[in-house]
Short mmCIF file of C-alpha atoms in Angstrom, two decimals:
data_model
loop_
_atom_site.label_atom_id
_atom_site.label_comp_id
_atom_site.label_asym_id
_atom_site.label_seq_id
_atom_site.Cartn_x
_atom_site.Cartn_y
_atom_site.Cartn_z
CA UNK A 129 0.00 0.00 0.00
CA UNK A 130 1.80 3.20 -0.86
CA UNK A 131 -0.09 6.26 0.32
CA UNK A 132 1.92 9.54 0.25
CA UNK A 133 0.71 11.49 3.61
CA UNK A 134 0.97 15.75 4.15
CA UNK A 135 -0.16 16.55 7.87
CA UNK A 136 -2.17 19.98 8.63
CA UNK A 137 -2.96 21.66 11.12
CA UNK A 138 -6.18 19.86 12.15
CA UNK A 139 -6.67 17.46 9.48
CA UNK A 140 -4.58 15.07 7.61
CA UNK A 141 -4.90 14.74 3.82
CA UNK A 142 -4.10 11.35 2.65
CA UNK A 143 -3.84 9.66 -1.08
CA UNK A 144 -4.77 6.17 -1.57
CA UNK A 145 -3.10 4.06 -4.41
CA UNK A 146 -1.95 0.24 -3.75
CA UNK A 147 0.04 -0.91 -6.62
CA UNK A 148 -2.40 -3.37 -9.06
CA UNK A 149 0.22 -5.57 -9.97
CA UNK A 150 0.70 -7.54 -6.81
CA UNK A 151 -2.90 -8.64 -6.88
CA UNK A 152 -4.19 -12.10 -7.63
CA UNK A 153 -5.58 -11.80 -11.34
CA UNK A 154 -7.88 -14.87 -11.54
CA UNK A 155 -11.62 -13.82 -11.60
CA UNK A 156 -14.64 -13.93 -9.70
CA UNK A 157 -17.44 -13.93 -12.69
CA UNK A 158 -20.23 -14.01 -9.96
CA UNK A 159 -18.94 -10.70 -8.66
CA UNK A 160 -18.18 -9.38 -11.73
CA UNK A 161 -21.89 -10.21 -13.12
CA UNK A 162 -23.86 -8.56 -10.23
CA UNK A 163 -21.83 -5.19 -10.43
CA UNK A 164 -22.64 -4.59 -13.95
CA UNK A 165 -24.54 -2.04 -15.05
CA UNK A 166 -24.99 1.88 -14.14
CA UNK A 167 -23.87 2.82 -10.30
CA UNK A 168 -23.70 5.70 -8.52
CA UNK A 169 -21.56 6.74 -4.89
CA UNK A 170 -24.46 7.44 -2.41
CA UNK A 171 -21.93 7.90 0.50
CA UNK A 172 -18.13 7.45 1.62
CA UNK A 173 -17.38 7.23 5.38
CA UNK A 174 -14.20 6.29 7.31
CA UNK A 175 -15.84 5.23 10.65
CA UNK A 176 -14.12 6.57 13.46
CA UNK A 177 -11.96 8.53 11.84
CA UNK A 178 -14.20 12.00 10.79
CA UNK A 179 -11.33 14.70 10.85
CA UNK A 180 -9.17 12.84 8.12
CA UNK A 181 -9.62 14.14 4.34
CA UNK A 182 -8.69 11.83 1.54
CA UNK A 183 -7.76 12.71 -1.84
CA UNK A 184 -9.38 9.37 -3.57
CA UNK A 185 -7.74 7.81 -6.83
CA UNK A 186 -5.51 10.86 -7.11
CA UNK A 187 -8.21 12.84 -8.51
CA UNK A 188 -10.50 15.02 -5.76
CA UNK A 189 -11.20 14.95 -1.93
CA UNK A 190 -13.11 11.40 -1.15
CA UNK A 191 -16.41 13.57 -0.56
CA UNK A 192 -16.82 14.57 -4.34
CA UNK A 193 -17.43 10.99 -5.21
CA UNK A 194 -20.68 11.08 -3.54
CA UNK A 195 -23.01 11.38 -6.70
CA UNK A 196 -20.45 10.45 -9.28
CA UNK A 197 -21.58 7.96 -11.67
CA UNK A 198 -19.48 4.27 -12.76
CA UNK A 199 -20.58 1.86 -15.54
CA UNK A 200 -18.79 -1.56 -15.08
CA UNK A 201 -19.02 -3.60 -18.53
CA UNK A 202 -18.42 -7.28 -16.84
CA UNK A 203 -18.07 -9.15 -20.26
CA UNK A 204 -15.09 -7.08 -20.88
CA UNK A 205 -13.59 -5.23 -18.03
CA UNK A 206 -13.78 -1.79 -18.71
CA UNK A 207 -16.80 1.21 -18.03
CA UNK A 208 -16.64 4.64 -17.74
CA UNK A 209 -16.72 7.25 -14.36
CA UNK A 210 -17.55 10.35 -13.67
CA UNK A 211 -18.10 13.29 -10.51
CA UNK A 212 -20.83 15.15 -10.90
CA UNK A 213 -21.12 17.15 -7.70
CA UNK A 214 -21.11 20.95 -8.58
CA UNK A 215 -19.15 22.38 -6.16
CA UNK A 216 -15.71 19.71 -7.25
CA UNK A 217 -13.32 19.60 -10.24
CA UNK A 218 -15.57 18.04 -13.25
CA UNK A 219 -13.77 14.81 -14.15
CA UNK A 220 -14.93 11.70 -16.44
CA UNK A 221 -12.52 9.10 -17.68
CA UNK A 222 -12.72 5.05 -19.10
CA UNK A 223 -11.54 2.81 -16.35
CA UNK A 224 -10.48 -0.88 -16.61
CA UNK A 225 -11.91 -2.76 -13.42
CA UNK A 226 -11.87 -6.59 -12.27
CA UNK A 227 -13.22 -8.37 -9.01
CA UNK A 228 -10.47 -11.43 -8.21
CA UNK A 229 -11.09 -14.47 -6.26
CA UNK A 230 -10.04 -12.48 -3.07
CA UNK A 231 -12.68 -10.29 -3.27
CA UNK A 232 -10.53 -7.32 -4.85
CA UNK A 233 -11.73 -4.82 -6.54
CA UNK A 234 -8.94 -3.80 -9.10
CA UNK A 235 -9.35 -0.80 -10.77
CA UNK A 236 -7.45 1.44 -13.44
CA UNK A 237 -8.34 4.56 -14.16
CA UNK A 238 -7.60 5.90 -17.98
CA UNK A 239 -6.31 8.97 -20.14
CA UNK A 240 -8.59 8.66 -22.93
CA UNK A 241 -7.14 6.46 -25.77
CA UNK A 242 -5.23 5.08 -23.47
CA UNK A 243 -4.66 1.24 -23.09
CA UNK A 244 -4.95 -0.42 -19.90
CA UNK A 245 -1.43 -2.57 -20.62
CA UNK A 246 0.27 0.58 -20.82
CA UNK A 247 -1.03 2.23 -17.09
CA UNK A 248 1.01 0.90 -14.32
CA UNK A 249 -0.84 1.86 -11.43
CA UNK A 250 -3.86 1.01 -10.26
CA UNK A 251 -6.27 0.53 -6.83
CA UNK A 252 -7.20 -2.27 -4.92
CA UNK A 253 -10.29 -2.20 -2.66
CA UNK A 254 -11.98 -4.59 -0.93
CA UNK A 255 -15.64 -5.50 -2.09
CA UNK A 256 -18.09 -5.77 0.42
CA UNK A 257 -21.69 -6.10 1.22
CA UNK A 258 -22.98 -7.17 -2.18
CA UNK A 259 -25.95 -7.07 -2.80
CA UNK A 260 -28.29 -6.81 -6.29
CA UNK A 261 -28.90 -3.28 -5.66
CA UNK A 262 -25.99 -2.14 -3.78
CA UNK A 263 -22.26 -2.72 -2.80
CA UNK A 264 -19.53 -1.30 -0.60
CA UNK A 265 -15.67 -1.25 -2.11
CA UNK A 266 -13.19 -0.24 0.95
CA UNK A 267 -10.06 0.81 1.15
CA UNK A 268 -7.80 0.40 4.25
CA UNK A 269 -5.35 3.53 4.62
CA UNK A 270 -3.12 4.81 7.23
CA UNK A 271 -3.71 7.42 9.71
CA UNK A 272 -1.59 8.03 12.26
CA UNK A 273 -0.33 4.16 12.80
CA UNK A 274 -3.98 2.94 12.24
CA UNK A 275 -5.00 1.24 9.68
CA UNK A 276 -8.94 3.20 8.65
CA UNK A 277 -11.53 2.25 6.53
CA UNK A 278 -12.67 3.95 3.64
CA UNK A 279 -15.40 3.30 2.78
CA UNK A 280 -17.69 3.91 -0.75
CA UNK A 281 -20.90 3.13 -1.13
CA UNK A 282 -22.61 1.90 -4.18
CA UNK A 283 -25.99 1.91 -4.96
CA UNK A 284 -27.39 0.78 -8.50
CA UNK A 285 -29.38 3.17 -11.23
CA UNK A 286 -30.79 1.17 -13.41
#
């Protein structure tokens, strides 16, 4: 888990990014299957840890995923994202995503054009709390020593 870490004064800003490569790459199709489809980020908590702020995927504070919208295509691995809250920096991109027989969630996010082979890092979360209509993916980061859950919450559009 590399996670680069800037302390302030009150609160303590943290990036999230595990390197995809050391994850276990054979499939879990049932997984896979019941994520597909249109999603959207109805919440992310990190339970007993409120003051921490958490820049997710590299991209904006953890708190302007909440609306943001993910297609996962499970026939092929890839789908689309995008944040859609007004008030954080508009961002869309194709992602490459897979769900392993560990229960990982590994995810790539991509430049346009871009081919997954050619993106060397990626994200592994934790899936959790599947259900048909909703799912949890969680990331474990560091504050201060502890290890503190992430945690984003899925619930399905269509």
């Amino acid at each position: 888990m590399k996670k680069l870490i800037f302390l302030a004064a009150i609160a303590v800003m943290l990036f999230s990014c595990k390197p995809a490569s050391v994850a276990n790459t054979q499939l879990n199709k049932g997984s896979q299957v019941a994520v597909k489809g249109e999603w959207t980020i109805t919440a992310v908590n990190y339970p007993g840890s409120e003051v921490i702020k958490v820049n997710s995927f590299q991209i904006a504070d953890s708190k302007c995923f909440v609306g943001s919208t993910w297609k996962f295509i499970s026939n092929n691995n890839k789908g689309e994202m995008a944040l859609t809250s007004y008030d954080c920096p508009a961002f869309s991109s194709p992602i490459t995503w897979y769900i392993n027989k560990d229960g990982q969630f590994i995810l790539k996010i991509l430049d346009a054009g871009e081919k997954a082979k050619k993106v060397r890092d990626g994200y592994i979360l934790t899936v959790a709390n599947q259900t048909e209509t909703s799912f949890q993916l969680v990331d474990k980061i560091n504050v201060g020593g502890k290890l503190t859950d992430v945690i984003y919450q899925f619930q399905k559009s269509n």
